[in-house]
XYZ file of C-alpha atoms in Angstrom:
425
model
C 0.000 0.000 0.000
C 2.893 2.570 1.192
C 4.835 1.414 -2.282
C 1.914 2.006 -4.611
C 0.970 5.237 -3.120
C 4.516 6.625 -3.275
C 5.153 5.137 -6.698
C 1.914 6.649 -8.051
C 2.726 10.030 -6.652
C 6.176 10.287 -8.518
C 4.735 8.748 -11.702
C 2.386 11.256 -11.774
C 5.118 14.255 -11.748
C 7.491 12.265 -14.143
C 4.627 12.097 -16.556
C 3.762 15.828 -16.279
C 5.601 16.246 -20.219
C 3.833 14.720 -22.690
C 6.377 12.939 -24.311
C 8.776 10.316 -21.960
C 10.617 7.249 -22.489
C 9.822 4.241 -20.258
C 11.927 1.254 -19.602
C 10.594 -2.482 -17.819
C 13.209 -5.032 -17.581
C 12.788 -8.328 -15.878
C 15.753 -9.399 -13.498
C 16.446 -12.860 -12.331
C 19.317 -13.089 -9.592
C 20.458 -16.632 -7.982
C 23.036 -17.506 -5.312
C 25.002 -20.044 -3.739
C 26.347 -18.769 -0.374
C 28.485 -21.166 2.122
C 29.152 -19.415 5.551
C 31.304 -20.775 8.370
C 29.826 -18.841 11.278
C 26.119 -17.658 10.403
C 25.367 -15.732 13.537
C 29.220 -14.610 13.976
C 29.590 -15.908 17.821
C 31.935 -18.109 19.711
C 31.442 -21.572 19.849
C 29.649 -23.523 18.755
C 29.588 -21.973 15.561
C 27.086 -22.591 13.296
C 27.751 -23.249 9.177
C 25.428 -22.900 6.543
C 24.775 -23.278 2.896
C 22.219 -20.731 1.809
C 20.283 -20.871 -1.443
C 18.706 -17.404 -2.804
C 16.512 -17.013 -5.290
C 15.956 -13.367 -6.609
C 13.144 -12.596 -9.108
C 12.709 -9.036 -9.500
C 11.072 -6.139 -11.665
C 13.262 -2.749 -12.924
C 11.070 -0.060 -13.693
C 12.551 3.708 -15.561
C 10.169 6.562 -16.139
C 11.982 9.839 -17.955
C 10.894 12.977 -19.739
C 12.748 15.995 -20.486
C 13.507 17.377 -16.900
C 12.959 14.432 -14.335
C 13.942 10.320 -14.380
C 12.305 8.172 -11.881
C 14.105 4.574 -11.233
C 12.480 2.163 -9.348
C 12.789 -2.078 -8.360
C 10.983 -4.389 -7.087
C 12.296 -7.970 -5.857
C 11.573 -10.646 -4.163
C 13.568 -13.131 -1.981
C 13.224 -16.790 -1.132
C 16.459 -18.018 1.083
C 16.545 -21.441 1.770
C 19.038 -22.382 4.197
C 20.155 -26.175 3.901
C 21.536 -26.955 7.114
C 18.670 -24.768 9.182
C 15.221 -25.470 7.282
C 13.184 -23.569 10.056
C 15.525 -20.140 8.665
C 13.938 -20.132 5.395
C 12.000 -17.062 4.829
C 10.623 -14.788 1.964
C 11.712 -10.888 2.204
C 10.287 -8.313 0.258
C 12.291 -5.287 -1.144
C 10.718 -2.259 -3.160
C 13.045 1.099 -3.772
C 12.661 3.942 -5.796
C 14.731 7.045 -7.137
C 13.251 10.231 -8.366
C 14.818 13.541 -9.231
C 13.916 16.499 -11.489
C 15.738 19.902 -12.548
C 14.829 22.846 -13.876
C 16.959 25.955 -14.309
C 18.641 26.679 -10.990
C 16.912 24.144 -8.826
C 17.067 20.136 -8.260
C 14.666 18.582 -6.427
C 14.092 14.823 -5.518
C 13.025 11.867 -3.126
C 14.793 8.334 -2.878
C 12.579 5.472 -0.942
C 12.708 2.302 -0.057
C 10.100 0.138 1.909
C 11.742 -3.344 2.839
C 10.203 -6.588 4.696
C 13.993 -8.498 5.049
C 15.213 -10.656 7.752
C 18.005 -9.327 10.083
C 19.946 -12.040 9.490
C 20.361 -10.162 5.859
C 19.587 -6.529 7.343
C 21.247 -6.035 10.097
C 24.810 -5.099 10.164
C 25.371 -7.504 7.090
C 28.837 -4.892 5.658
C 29.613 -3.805 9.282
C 30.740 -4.541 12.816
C 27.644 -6.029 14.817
C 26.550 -6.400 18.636
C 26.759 -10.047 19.814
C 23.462 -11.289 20.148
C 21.879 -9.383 17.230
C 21.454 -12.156 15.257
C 20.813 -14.953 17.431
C 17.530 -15.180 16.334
C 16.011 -14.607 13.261
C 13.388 -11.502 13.248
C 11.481 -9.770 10.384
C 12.026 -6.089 9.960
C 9.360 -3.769 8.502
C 12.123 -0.864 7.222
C 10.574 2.387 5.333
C 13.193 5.209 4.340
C 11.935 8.351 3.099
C 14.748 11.001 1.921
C 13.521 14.064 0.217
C 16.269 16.529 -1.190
C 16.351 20.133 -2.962
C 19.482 21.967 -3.970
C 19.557 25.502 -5.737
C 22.653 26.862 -7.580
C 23.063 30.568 -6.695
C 25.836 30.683 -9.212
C 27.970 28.775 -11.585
C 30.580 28.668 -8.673
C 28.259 28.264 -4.952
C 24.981 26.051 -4.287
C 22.949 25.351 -1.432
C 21.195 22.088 -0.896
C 18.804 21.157 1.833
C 18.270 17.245 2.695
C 15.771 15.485 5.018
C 15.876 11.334 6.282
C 13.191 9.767 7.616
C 14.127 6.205 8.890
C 11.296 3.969 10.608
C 11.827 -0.087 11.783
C 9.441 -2.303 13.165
C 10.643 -5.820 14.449
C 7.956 -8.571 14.107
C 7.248 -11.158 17.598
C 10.895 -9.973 18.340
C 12.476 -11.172 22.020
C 15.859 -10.131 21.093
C 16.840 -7.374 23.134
C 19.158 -5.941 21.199
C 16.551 -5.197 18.093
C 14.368 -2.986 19.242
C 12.095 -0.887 17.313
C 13.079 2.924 16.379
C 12.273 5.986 14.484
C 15.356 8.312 13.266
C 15.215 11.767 11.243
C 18.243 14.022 10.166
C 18.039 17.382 8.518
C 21.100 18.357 7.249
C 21.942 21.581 5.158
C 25.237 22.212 2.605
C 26.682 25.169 1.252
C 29.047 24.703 -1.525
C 31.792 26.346 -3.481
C 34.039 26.151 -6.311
C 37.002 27.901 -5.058
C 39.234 27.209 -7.617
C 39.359 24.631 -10.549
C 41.361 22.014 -8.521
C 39.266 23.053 -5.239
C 36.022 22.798 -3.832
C 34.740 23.761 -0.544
C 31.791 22.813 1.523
C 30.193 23.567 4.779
C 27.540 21.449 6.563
C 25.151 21.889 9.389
C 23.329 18.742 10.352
C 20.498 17.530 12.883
C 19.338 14.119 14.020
C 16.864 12.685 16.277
C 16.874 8.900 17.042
C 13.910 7.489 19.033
C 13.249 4.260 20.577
C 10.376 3.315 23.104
C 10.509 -0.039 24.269
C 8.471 -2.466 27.037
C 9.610 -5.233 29.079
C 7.958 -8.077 30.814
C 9.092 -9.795 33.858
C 7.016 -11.359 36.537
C 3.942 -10.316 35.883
C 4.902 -6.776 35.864
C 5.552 -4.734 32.604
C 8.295 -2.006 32.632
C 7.977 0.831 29.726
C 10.665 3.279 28.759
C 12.279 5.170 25.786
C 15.518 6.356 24.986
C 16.082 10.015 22.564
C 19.126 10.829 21.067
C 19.787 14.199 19.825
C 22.907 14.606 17.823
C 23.956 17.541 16.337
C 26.657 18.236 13.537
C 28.934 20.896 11.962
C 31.580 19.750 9.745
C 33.619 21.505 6.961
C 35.367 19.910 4.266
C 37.758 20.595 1.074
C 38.307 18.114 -2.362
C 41.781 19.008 -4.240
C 42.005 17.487 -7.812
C 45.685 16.537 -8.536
C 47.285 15.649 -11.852
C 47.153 12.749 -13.347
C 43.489 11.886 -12.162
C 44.106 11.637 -8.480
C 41.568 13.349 -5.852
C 41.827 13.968 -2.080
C 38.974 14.916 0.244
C 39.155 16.207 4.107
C 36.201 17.137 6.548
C 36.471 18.010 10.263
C 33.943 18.823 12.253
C 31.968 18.358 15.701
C 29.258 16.909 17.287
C 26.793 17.579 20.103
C 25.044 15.002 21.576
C 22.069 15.043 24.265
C 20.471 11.598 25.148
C 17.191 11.894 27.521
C 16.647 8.226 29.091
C 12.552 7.960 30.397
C 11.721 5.524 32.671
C 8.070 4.018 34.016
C 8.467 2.208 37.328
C 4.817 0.577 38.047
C 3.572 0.806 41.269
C 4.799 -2.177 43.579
C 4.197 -4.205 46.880
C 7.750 -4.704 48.617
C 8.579 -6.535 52.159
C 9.209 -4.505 54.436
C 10.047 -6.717 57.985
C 10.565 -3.268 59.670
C 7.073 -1.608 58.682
C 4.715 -0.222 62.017
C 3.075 -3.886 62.283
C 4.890 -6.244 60.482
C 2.695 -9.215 61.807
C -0.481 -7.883 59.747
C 1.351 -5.946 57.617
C 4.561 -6.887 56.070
C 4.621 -5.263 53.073
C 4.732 -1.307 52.007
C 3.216 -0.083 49.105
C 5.581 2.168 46.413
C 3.964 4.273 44.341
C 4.348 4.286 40.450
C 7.449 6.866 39.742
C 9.066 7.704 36.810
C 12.419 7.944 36.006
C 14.444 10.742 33.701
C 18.019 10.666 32.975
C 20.110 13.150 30.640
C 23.549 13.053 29.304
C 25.438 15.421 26.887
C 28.940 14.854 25.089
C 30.995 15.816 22.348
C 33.211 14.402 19.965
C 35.094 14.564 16.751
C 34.152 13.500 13.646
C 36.097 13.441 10.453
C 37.147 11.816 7.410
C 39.865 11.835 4.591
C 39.773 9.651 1.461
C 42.107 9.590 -1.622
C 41.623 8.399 -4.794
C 42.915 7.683 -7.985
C 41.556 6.264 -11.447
C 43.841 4.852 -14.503
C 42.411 3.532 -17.451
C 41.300 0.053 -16.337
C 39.991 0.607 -12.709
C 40.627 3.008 -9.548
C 41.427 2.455 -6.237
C 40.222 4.543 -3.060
C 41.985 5.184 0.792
C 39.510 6.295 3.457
C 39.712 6.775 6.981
C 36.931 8.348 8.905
C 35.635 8.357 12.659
C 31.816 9.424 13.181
C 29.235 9.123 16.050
C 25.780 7.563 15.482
C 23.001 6.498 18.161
C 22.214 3.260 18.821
C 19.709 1.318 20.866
C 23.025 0.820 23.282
C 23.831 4.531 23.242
C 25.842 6.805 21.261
C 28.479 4.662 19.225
C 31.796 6.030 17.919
C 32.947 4.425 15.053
C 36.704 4.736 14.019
C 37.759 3.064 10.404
C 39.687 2.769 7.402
C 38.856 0.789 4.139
C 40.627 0.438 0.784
C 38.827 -0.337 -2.541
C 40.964 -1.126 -5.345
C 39.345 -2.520 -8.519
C 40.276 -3.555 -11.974
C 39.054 -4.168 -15.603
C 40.930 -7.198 -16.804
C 39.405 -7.102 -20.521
C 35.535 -6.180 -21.301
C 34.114 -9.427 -19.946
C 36.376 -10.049 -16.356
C 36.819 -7.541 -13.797
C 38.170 -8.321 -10.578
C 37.908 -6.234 -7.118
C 39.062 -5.491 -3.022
C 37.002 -4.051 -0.350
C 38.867 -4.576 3.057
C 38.503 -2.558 5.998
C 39.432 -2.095 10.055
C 36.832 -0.571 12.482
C 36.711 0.263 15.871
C 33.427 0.380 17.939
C 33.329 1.821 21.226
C 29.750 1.983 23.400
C 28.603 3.292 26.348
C 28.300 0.356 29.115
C 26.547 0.855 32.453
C 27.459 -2.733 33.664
C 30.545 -3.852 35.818
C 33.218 -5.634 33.835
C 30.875 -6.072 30.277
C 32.126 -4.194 27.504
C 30.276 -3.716 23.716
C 33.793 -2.136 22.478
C 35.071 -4.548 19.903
C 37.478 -4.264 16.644
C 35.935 -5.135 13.466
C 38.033 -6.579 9.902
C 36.571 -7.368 6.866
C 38.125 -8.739 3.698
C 36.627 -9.403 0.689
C 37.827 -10.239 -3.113
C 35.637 -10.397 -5.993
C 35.410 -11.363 -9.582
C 32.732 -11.224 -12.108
C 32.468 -12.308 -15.632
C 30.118 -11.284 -18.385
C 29.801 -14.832 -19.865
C 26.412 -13.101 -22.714
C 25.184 -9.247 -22.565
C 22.459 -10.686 -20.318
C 23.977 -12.981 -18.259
C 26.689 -11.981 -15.502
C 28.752 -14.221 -13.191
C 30.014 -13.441 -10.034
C 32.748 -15.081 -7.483
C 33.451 -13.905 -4.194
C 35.303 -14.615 -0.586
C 34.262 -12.764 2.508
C 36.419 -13.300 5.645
C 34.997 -11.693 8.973
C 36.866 -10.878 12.281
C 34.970 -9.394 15.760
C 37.263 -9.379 18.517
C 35.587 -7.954 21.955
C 37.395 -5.842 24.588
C 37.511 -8.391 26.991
C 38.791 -11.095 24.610
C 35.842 -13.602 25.412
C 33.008 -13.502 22.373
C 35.647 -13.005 19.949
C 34.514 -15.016 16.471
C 35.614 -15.356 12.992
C 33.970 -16.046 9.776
C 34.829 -17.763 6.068
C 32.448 -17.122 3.487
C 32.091 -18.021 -0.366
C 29.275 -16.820 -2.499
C 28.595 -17.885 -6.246
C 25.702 -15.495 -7.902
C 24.318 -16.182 -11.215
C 22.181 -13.064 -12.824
C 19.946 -12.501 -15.757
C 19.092 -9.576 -17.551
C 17.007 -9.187 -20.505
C 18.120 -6.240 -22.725
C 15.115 -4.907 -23.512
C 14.334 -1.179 -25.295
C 12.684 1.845 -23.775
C 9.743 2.605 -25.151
C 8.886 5.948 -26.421
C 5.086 7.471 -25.896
């Protein structure tokens, strides 16, 4: 219902011209996956071969000043060692943008029905116990955007996230359900050929209410994270096709923790008769806790492209909330890839983060050290048909040393692609 009304709405101000080219191409995507460590835990570890079948629908909509891109697919996992895993997931996205003279305007959404097994922290460092159970997650992202150019050397360009995740019979404490917005504004500028400048203000709110049950007795609370940004950051173009990027900035951070305590019948062996009555009564209360912090953020990349491929350095430390708290995130990646010949290319994506979390509890830590390394190769073997090879290996190593786990992983993906023509109307 939320796809169709959204997809309607930008159809109808694609189609605005009379005159637009339309494109509908059928994709069918299937997978081989072999994993040594599904859940990524200590022992015992868990292996798995997981089958994925991928049918799916690309849809492209464009007239003379907007494009709208949009795909449907569906996906049946079947995991051979773990019957009672298989599931169905549901993914729908789409892209639309339009210009005309000085202004840009546009709205990318996505409204997902996906396991966390695949959606949570699938490319990143992840919480032990996030996975331990398989959960559906309802996932709509809404992200309007507008820039204006206010000459051929400055622009301004305003941007808006709306993030919303439900978690279906879910008893994992660690997925929890949350809503999260961010309004962030840029100013840009062309300082000189080789240079470009930019300044951003940003502004996020991440909320999460959340009930828990124990002995008869239900406990409500919520947890809001305000984070604010300011950041400013400068690209240099060097010869010989080689670009750097740096951004420094600051954030502000206020996190307001809410807390029902039901009213409650305690023992009390000193109350005024303890023979009749042993027991005092304690009202319902409720609870508020607030915290503020800072810290840095930053990043700085460089890159460089040759004729048959590129290769990119980036190192970056940000702050993002979390249903544990604020989390600091400190990494570096690199991301070389090359064009063998027009049917084989071949890739890298390897990278080292650091997680540190708030922890209120003696001698447990949620700070851990995250690697991932990954090589890739794909071959064209027909214009529709595209092959692809690739390793993963994944390393979580906890502060204390005791949930540490590794992970080997090989996935074979077969895709089809009809080349099809747009149509013209």
């Amino acid at each position: 219902m939320k796809q169709g009304l959204l997809l309607s709405a930008l159809l109808l101000a694609c189609s605005s011209s009379m005159a637009f080219d339309y494109s509908l191409q059928p994709v069918l995507s299937t997978s081989e996956r072999y994993t040594s460590n599904l859940y990524l835990t200590p022992k015992p570890q868990q292996d798995n071969w997981i089958t994925k079948v991928s049918p799916g629908v690309n849809f492209g909509l464009r007239n003379e000043d907007a494009q709208i891109n949009s795909n449907f697919t569906w996906n049946q996992l079947f995991y051979n060692n773990q019957s009672a895993l298989d599931i169905s997931e549901q993914l729908f996205n789409v892209d639309y943008n339009h210009r005309k003279d000085r202004w840009q305007w546009g709205l990318d959404g996505s409204f997902n029905n996906q396991s966390s097994l695949s959606s949570e922290a699938s490319n990143q460092g992840t919480v032990l116990g996030y996975s331990l159970k398989q959960v559906m997650a309802k996932q709509l992202n809404i992200a309007p955007n507008l820039s204006y150019a206010l000459s051929e050397l400055s622009s301004v360009s305003l941007n808006y996230t709306y993030a919303q995740t439900h978690y279906e019979k879910n008893t994992n404490s660690y997925l929890t359900d949350y809503d999260y917005q961010q309004l962030s504004g840029t100013y840009n500028y062309l300082y000189t050929i080789k240079d470009k400048l930019n300044f951003t203000l940003s502004g996020s709110l991440y909320d999460k209410p959340m009930s828990l049950s124990s002995n008869s007795q239900s406990l409500d609370y919520s947890l809001s994270n305000n984070n604010n940004q300011a950041s400013i950051g400068w690209q240099h173009s060097f010869p010989h096709q080689w670009v750097s990027y740096l951004s420094l900035g600051l954030n502000y951070s206020q996190s307001d923790l809410t807390q029902n305590i039901p009213a409650q019948l305690i023992f009390n062996p000193s109350a005024l008769d303890p023979q009749y009555y042993p027991y005092t009564l304690i009202p319902e209360t409720k609870f508020s806790k607030s915290t503020t912090g800072t810290g840095q953020i930053y990043q700085a990349s460089i890159q460089k492209s040759f004729e048959q491929g590129s290769v990119s350095l980036v190192g970056s430390q940000n702050q993002t909330p979390t249903s544990q708290g604020l989390q600091t995130q400190t990494q570096i990646s690199i991301n070389p890839s090359y064009s063998i010949n027009e049917r084989w290319n071949t890739g890298l994506s390897a990278s080292f983060a650091i997680y540190e979390m708030p922890t209120t509890l003696p001698n447990f830590s949620l700070n851990r050290n995250y690697t991932s390394f990954s090589p890739n190769i794909n071959w064209r073997w027909m214009p529709e048909v595209n092959v692809g090879l690739s390793y993963t290996y994944r390393e979580q190593i906890y502060k204390n040393n005791i949930y540490s786990a590794q992970d080997n992983g090989l996935l074979l993906q077969l895709t089809y692609q009809p080349q099809i023509n747009n149509q013209v109307k």
